[in-house]
XYZ file of C-alpha atoms in Angstrom:
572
model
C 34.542 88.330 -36.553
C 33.039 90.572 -39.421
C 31.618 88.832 -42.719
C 34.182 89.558 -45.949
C 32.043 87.811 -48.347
C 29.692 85.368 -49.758
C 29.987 83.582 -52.882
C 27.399 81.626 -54.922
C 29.567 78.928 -57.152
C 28.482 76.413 -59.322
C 30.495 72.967 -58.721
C 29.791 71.582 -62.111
C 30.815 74.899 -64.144
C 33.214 75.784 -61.807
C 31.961 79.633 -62.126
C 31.785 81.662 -59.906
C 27.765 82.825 -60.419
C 27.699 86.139 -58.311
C 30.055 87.424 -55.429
C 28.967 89.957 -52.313
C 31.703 91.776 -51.475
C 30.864 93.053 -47.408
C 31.989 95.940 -45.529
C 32.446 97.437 -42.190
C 29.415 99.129 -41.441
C 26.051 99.519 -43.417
C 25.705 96.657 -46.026
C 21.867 97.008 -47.840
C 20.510 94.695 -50.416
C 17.921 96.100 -52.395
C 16.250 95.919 -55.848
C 15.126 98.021 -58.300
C 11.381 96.910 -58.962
C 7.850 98.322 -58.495
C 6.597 96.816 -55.403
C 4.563 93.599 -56.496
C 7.565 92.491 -57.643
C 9.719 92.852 -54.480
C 9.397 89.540 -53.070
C 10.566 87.552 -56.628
C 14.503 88.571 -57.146
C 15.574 87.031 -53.980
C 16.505 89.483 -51.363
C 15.569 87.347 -48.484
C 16.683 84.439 -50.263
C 20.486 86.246 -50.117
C 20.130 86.047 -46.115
C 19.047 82.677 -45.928
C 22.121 82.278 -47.394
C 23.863 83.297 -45.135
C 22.130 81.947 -42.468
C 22.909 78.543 -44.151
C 26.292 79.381 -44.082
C 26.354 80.285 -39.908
C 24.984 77.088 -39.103
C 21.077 76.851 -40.388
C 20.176 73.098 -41.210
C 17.004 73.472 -43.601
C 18.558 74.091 -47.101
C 15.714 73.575 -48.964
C 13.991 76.751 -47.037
C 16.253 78.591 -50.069
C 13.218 77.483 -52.504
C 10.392 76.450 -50.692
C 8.064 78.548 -48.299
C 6.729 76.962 -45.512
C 4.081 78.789 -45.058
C 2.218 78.407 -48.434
C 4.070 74.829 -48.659
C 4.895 75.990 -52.397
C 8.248 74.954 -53.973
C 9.997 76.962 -56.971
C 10.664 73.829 -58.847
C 13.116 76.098 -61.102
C 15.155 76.992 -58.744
C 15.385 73.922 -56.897
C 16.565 71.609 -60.168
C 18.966 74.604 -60.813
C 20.838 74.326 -57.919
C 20.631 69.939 -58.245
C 22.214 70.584 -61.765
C 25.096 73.191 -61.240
C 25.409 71.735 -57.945
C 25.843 75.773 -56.180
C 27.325 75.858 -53.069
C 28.510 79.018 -51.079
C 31.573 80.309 -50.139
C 30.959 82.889 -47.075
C 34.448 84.099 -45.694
C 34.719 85.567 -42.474
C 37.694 88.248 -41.082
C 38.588 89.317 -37.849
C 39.557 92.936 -38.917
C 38.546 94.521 -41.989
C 41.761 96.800 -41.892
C 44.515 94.920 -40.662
C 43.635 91.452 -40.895
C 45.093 88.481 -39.149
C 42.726 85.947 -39.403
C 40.525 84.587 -42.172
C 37.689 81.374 -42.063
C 36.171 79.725 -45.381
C 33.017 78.706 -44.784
C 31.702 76.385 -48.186
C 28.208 75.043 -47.333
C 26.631 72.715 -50.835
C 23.085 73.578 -51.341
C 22.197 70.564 -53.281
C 21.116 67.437 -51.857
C 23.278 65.504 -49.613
C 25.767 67.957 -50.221
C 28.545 68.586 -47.503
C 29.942 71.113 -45.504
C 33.533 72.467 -45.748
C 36.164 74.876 -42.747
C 38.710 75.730 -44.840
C 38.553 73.189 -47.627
C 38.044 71.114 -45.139
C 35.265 68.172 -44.907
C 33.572 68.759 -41.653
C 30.182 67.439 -40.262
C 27.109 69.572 -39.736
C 27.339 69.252 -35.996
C 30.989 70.077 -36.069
C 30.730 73.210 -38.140
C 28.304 74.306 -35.228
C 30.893 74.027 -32.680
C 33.556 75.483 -34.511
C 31.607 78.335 -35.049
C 30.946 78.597 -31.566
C 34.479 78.606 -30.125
C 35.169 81.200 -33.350
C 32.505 83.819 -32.833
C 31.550 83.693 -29.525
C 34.796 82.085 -27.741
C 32.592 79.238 -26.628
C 34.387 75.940 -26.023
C 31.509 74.227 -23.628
C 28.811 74.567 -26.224
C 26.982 75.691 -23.978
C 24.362 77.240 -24.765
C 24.402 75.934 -27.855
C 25.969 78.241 -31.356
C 22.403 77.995 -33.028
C 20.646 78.931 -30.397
C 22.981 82.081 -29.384
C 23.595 83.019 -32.997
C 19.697 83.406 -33.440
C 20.040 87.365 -31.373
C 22.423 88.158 -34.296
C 21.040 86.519 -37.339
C 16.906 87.548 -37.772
C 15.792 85.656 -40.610
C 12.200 85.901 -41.333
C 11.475 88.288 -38.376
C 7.390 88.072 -37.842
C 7.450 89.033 -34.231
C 7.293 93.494 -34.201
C 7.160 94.278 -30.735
C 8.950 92.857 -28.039
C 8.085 89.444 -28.463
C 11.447 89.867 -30.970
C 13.353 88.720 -27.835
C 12.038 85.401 -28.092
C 14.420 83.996 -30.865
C 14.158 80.086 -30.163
C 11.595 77.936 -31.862
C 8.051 78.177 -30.442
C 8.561 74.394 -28.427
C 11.668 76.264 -26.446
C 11.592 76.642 -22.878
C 11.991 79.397 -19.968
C 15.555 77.599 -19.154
C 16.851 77.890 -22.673
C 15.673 81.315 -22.824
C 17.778 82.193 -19.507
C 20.848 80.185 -20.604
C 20.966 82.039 -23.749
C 20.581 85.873 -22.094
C 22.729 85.042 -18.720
C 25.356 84.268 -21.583
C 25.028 87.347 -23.965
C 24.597 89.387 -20.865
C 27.382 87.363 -18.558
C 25.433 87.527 -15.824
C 25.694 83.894 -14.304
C 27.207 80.226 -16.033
C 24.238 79.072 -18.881
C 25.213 75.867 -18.295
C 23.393 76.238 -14.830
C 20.025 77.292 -16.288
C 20.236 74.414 -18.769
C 20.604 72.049 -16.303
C 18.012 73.743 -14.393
C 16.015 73.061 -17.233
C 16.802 69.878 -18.353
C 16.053 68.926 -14.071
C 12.768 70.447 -14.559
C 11.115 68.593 -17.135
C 12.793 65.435 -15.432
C 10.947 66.153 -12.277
C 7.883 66.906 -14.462
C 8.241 63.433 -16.239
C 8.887 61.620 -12.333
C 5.664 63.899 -11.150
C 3.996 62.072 -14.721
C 5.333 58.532 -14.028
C 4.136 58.855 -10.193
C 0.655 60.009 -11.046
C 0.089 56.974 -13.260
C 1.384 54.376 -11.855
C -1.081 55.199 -8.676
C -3.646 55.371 -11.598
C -3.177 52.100 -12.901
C -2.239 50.146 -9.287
C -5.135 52.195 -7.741
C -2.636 53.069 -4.828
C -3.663 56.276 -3.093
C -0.904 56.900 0.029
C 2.169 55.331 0.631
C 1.880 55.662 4.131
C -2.109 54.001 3.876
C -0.126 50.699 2.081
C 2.330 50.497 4.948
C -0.311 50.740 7.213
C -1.832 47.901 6.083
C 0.775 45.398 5.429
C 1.156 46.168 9.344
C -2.152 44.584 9.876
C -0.915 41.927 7.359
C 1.803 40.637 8.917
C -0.419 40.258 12.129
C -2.667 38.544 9.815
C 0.552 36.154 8.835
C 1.450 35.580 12.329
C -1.438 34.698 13.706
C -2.297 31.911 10.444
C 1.720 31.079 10.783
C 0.772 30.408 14.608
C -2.828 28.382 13.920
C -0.847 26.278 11.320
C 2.303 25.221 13.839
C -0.601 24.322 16.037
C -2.521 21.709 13.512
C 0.489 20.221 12.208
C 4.437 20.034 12.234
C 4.628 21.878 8.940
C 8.298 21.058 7.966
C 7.194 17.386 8.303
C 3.733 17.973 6.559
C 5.820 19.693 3.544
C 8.612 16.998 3.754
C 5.593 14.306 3.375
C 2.834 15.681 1.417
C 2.708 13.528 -1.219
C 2.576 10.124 1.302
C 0.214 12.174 3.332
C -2.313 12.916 0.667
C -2.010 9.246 -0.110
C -2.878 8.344 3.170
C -5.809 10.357 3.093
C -7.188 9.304 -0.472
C -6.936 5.062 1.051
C -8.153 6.476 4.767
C -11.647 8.280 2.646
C -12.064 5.773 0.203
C -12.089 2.874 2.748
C -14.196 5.009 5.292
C -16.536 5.536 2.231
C -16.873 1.979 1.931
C -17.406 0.808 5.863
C -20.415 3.423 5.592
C -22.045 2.303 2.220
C -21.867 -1.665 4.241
C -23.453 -0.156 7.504
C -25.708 1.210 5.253
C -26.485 -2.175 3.402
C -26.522 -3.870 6.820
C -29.226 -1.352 8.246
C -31.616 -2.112 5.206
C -30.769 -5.941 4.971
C -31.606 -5.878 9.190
C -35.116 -4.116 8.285
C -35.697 -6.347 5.535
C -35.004 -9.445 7.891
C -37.369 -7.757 10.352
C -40.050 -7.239 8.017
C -39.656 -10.543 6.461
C -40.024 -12.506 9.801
C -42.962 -10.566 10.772
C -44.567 -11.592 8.150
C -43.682 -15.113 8.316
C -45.044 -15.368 12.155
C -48.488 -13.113 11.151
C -51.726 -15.174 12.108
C -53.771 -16.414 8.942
C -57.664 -17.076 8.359
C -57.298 -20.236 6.925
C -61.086 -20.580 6.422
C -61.847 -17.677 5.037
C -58.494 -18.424 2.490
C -59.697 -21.945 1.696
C -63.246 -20.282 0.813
C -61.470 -17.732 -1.668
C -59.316 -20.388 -2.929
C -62.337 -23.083 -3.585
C -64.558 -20.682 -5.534
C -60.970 -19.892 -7.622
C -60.733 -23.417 -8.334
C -64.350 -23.300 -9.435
C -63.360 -20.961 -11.894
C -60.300 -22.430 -13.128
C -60.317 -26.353 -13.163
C -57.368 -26.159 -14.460
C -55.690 -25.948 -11.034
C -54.444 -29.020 -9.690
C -53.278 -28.068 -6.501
C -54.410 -28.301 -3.105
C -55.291 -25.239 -1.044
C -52.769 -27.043 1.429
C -50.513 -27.393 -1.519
C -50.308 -23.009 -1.729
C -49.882 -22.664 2.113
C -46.577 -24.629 2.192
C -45.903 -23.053 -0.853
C -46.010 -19.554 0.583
C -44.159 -20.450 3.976
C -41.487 -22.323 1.609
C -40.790 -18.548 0.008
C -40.710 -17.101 3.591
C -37.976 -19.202 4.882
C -35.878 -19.148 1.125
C -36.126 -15.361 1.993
C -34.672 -15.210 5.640
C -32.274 -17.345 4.387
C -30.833 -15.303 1.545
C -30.814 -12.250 4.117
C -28.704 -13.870 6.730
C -26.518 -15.353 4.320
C -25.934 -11.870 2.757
C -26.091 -10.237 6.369
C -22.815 -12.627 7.495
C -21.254 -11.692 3.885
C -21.276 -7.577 4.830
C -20.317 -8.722 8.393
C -17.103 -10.222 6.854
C -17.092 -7.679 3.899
C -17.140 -5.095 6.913
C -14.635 -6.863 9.393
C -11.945 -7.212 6.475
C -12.550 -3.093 6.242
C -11.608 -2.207 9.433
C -9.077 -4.731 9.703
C -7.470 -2.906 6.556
C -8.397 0.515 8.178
C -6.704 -0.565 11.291
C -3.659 -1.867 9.799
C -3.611 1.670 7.998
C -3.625 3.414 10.512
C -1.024 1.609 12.729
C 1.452 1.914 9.641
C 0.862 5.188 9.803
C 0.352 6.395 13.193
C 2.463 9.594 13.167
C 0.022 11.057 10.609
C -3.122 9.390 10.925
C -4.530 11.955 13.196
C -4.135 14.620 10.383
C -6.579 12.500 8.264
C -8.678 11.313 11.110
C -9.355 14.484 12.343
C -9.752 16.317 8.977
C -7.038 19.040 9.703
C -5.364 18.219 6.349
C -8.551 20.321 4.525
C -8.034 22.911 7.366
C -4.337 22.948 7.138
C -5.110 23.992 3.151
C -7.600 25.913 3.631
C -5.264 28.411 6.394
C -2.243 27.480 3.988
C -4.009 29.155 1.124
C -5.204 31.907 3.383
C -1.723 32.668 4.359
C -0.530 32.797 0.934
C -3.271 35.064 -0.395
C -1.909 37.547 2.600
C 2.025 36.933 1.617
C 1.011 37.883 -2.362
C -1.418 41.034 -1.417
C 2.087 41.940 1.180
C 4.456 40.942 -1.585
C 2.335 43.206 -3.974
C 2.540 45.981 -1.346
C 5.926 46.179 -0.865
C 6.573 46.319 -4.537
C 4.281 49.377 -4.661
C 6.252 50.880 -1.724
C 9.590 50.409 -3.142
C 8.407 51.558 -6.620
C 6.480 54.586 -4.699
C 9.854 55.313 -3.054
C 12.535 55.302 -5.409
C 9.991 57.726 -7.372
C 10.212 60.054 -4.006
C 14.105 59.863 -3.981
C 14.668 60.783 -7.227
C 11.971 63.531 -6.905
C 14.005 64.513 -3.775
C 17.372 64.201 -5.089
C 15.986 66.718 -8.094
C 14.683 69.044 -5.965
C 17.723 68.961 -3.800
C 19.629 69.828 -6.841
C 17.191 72.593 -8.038
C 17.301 74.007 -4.792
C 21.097 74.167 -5.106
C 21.264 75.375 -8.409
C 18.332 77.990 -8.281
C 20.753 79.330 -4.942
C 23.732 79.673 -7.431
C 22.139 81.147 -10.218
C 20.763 83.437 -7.804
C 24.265 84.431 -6.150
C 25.566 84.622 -9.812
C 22.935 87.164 -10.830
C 23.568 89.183 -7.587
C 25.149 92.145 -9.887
C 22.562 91.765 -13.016
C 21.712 95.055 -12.184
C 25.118 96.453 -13.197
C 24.707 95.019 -16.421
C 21.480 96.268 -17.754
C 22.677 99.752 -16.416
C 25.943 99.738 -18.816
C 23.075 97.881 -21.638
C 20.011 100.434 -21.298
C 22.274 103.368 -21.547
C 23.196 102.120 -25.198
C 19.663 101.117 -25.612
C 18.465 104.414 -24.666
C 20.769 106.740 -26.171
C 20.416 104.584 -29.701
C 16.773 104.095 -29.427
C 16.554 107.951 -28.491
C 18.488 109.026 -32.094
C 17.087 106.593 -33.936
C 13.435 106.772 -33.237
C 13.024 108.975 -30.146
C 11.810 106.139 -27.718
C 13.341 105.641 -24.107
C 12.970 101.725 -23.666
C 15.053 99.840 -21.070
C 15.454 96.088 -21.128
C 14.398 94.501 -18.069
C 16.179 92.000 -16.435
C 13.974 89.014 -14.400
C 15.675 87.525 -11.974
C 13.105 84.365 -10.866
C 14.331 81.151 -12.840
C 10.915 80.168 -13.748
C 10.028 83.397 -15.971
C 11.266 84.438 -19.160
C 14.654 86.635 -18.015
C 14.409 89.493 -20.211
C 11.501 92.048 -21.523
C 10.713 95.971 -22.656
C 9.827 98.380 -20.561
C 9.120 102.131 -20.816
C 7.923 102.248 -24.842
C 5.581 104.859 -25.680
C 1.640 103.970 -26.176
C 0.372 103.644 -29.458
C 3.490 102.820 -31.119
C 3.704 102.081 -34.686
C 4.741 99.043 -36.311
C 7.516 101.234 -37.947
C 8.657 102.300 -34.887
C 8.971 98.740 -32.852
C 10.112 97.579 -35.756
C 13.436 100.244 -35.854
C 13.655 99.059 -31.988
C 15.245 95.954 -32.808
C 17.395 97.465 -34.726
C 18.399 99.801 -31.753
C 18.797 96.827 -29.442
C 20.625 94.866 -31.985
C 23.054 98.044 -32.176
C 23.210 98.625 -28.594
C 24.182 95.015 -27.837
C 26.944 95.234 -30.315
C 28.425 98.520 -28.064
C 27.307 96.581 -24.464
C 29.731 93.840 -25.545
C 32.282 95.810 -26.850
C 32.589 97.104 -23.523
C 32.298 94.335 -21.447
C 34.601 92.569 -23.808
C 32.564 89.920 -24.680
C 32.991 87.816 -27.575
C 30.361 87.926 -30.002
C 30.060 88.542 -34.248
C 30.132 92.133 -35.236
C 27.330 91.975 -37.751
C 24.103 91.827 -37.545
C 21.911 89.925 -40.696
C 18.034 91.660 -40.266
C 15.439 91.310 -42.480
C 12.468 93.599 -41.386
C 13.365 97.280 -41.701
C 10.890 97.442 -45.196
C 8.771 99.105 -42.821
C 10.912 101.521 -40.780
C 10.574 105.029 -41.728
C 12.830 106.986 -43.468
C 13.981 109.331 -41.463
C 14.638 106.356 -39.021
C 16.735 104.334 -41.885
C 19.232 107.498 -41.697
C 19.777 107.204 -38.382
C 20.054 103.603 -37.961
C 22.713 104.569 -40.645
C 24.493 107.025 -39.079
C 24.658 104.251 -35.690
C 26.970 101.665 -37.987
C 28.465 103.754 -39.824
C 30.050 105.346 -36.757
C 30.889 102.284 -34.921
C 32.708 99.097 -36.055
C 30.346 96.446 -36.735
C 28.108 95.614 -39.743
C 24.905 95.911 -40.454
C 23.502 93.615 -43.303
C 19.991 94.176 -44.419
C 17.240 93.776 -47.181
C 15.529 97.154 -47.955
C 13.314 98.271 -50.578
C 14.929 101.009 -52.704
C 11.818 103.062 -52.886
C 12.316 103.109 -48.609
C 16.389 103.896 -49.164
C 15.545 106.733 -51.447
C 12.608 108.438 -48.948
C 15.557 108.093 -46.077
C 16.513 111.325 -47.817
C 20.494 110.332 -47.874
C 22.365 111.749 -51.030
C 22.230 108.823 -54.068
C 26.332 109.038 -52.906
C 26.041 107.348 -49.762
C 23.108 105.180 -51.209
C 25.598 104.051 -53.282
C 28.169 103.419 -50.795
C 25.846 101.281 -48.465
C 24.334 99.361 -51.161
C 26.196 96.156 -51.786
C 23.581 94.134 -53.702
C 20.829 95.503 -56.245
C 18.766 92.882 -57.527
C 15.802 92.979 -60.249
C 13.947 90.398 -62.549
C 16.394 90.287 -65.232
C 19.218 90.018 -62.453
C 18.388 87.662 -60.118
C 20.318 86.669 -57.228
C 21.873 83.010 -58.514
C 22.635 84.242 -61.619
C 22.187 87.108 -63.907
C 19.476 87.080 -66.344
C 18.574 83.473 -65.257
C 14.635 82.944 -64.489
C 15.207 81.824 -61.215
C-alpha cells in the first residue's frame, strides 16, 4: 500500500484546513525560512501526523516536546476548539487502483478513531493495519512494532544504532521477532515466545533466590537429608512413648487422667506436710519429757527462791507451791502433744485410706501417676511434635523448592526446543542477506559511495542484525544517507522476495545529508515504485544541484511562518 493523502479537517467548521496530495516516488516537505526559523512551521509536526494516523498512540506529542517538557498552548486549544482530525487515505496502486482505506484519526481529546467511516478501537485499528500492510493476521510481531523500520519519526540514533527501532525498555527477543519477520527468515512468533520464556525463567530464577533468602534454606538435597535423621528422631520418641504408656488410651482419657493426677499430688502433698508435723510433734514430745525427768537442785532453788521472797513480800506462795506448779505445765504439755500426735495419726490414716481407695478405682492408670511418666510422657510428646513441625516445615520447603525446579525445567525444556527450531528455521539466513546486501551495496554505493553489508546473528541471545564494512571516519552526513540506503534497499529485498510490506518510507533526518547525496537518494525512488516522504530544508534541496523543475515536482508541501501547517496564516 502507497499513501494517497492526508487531510487536516476541522469537525466543528467542517473545512477542510489543508490537504497533501502524495505521489509515487519522492514526496519532500520543506519551507521557505532562514534557518532559526526551521523548526516553527511544522515540518516534523506533518509526520507525526502521519505517524498518528499508522497507529502512534501519543497525540498530544503533535504540540508538546518531550524533551524540553514545553507545550504550545496555541496550538493545543486550537485543535480542542475546531476539533481537527485527519483523514490519511491509503491506495494499493497509484495507476490503476483497486483498493482504497480511509484512515480518520481525531486529534482532540478523547477523540476516536475511524476505517472507513467506521468507529473502530485503537487496538483494532492496529490490527487492521497489520493484516493490510504487512499481510499479518497473527499479530505477531506486533503492527507498531514492525511499522517502526518504515516510519522514523524523530530519528536521534546516526549510525547503526538506527536498527534499533523499539523503545529503549525492548528486548533481544523482540528485536529478533521483528527482523526474522521483515527478513522471513524463521516464524517471530518463536522468538517472542522465546522471549516472553526468558524473562519467566528470570522471574522463577528471582522467586527461587528469595524465598531461600527469607526461609534461610541453602540445598534441597541438605533439607532432605535431614528430615531423614528426623524421622529416625520420630521413630525412636514414637517407640519410647508406646513403651511408657498405651497412647490411644492415654489420648482417649486425658482429661480423667490429669484428674487423677491433680487428687493423687494434692493428697500425696498432704500425707507429707502430716509426716512432717508428726516428726516435729515426736521431737517436741522428746524434748518435753526430757525435761520433765531432768534432776533438780532443790536446795540451791529454795535458796534463790527465799532471798526472791525477801525482795518481794508480796509473794504468797510456797517454794513447794512453784515446783508443782512447774511439773503441772510439764504434764499439760505431753498431754496436748499426744493428743495432737493421735489427731495426725487419724488425720494421716484417713489419707491413705483415701489414697488407697484412689488408687484401686483407678488401677489401670495409677501407675502413670505413681511413677511420674505422665510429665515424661509430655515432655517426649512435646519433643515429638517440635520434630513433626521442623519435618512439616521441611517438606513444605521441598515441595515449594521443587515445583520452582519443574517449572524452571519445563522452561528450559521448552527453550531448548524452541532455540533448536529457530535455529533449523534460520538454516538459509544466509541466502537472504545475500539477495539484501546486494541492494544495500549497490544503493549505498550510488548514493554515498560506501560498501556496508548487514549482518545477520544467528545466536538467540544477541541482537540479530548489525553494519559491517563502513568506512572509518565517516561523517554524520554520510551515516545519516545510510539509512536512507537501507530503507531503499529493503523496499527492493521485499519486492523480490514478495513480501508484504508498505511502499513508503516517512524519514525525518536527511537535513544533514549532503547534496550531492539528496540527488541520488532521488534518483533511487524516483526509479523504483515506492515513496519516499521526507522533511528537508530548502536551502539543502537547492545545494542538491537538481533543476528548480524537478524541485518542484518532488516538493509536495512548502511551509513558512505566515503558512503554517494547520492552517494558513494562522499563528500556530
Amino acid at each position: 500500500m502507497f499513501i494517497k493523502s492526508l487531510s487536516i479537517i476541522s469537525k466543528n467548521a467542517d473545512v477542510v484546513l489543508r490537504k497533501l496530495e502524495f505521489r509515487n516516488g519522492v514526496n519532500f516537505i520543506v519551507d521557505s525560512e532562514k534557518s532559526e526559523k526551521h523548526n516553527k512551521v511544522g515540518k516534523t509536526t506533518c509526520l507525526k501526523l502521519l505517524d498518528l494516523s499508522l497507529g502512534a498512540k501519543n497525540k498530544d506529542a503533535i504540540f508538546k516536546d518531550y524533551e524540553t517538557q514545553s507545550v504550545n498552548e496555541q496550538l493545543r486549544l486550537f485543535i480542542e476548539n475546531q476539533k481537527i482530525y485527519t483523514d490519511l487515505v491509503l491506495i494499493d496502486d497509484f495507476n490503476s487502483p483497486s483498493k482504497e482505506v480511509s484512515i480518520k484519526t481525531e486529534l482532540f481529546s478523547r477523540g476516536k478513531r475511524y476505517i472507513n467511516g467506521e468507529k473502530t478501537s485503537y487496538d483494532e485499528v492496529n490490527k487492521y493495519l497489520n493484516k493490510l500492510l504487512f499481510g499479518n493476521s497473527s499479530q505477531k510481531p506486533s503492527f507498531r512494532s514492525t511499522v517502526k523500520s518504515f516510519v522514523r519519526i524523530l530519528m536521534t540514533k546516526d549510525n547503526t544504532q538506527f536498527l534499533k527501532v523499539l523503545d529503549n525498555f525492548s528486548n533481544i527477543s523482540e528485536y529478533r521477532a521483528i527482523y526474522n519477520y521483515l527478513f522471513d527468515i524463521s516464524d517471530p512468533k518463536n522468538d517472542l515466545e522465546l522471549g516472553k520464556l526468558k524473562q519467566e525463567l528470570k522471574k522463577i530464577k528471582s522467586k527461587e533466590e528469595n524465598y531461600k533468602k527469607t526461609n534461610t534454606v541453602d540445598d534441597v538435597v541438605k533439607i532432605k537429608q535431614i528430615n531423614v535423621a528426623i524421622d529416625k528422631e520420630i521413630d525412636r520418641l514414637e517407640k519410647e512413648i508406646n513403651d511408657l504408656v498405651d497412647k490411644k488410651a492415654f489420648e482417649k482419657n486425658r482429661v480423667h487422667i490429669n484428674d487423677i493426677r491433680k487428687k493423687y499430688e494434692e493428697i500425696s502433698r498432704q500425707l507429707s506436710k502430716i509426716d512432717f508435723d508428726i516428726l516435729q510433734l515426736q521431737k517436741y514430745i522428746k524434748e518435753a519429757e526430757e525435761k520433765s525427768q531432768r534432776i533438780v537442785n532443790q536446795e540451791l532453788a529454795n535458796d534463790f527462791f527465799q532471798e526472791i521472797s525477801e525482795l518481794l513480800p508480796s509473794i504468797t506462795k510456797t517454794f513447794l507451791d512453784l515446783v508443782e506448779f512447774n511439773s503441772q505445765l510439764s504434764r499439760n504439755k505431753l498431754s496436748y502433744f499426744n493428743d495432737r500426735m493421735q489427731e495426725l495419726i487419724r488425720e494421716k490414716e484417713n489419707k491413705e485410706n483415701i489414697l488407697t481407695e484412689l488408687t484401686e478405682k483407678n488401677s489401670e492408670f495409677i501407675s502413670l501417676v505413681e511413677e511420674n511418666k505422665v510429665d515424661l510422657y509430655y515432655d517426649k510428646l512435646n519433643q515429638l511434635d517440635e520434630l513433626k513441625i521442623k519435618k512439616v516445615k521441611n517438606d513444605s520447603t521441598i515441595t515449594s523448592l521443587g515445583n520452582i525446579e519443574e517449572q524452571k525445567q519445563s522452561i528450559e525444556k521448552r527453550l531448548s526446543e524452541l532455540e533448536m527450531i529457530v535455529k533449523n528455521n534460520e538454516v538459509e539466513y544466509q541466502k537472504k542477506m545475500d539477495i539484501f546486501n546486494s541492494y544495500f551495496k549497490s544503493v549505498a554505493g550510488r548514493i554515498n559511495k560506501e560498501q556496508p553489508v548487514l549482518l545477520y546473528n544467528p545466536k538467540t541471545d544477541e541482537f540479530p542484525v548489525s553494519i559491517g564494512q563502513l568506512s572509518e571516519g565517516t561523517s554524520t552526513g554520510t551515516r545519516k544517507s545510510l539509512i536512507a540506503a537501507y530503507d531503499i534497499a529493503y523496499q527492493l529485498f521485499a519486492r523480490e522476495i514478495k513480501k508484504v510490506t508498505p511502499h513508503f518510507i516517512i524519514h525525518d533526518v536527511l537535513e544533514s545529508i549532503e547534496g550531492d547525496d539528496i540527488r541520488a537518494l532521488v534518483d533511487e525512488v524516483e526509479n523504483n515504485p515506492m515513496q519516499y516522504i521526507s522533511a528537508i530544508l530548502k536551502e539543502k534541496l537547492v545545494s542538491s544541484g537538481m533543476s528548480t523543475e524537478k524541485q518542484n515536482e518532488i516538493i509536495v508541501l512548502e511551509l513558512s511562518m505566515k503558512d503554517r501547517l494547520f492552517e494558513r496564516g494562522n499563528i500556530c
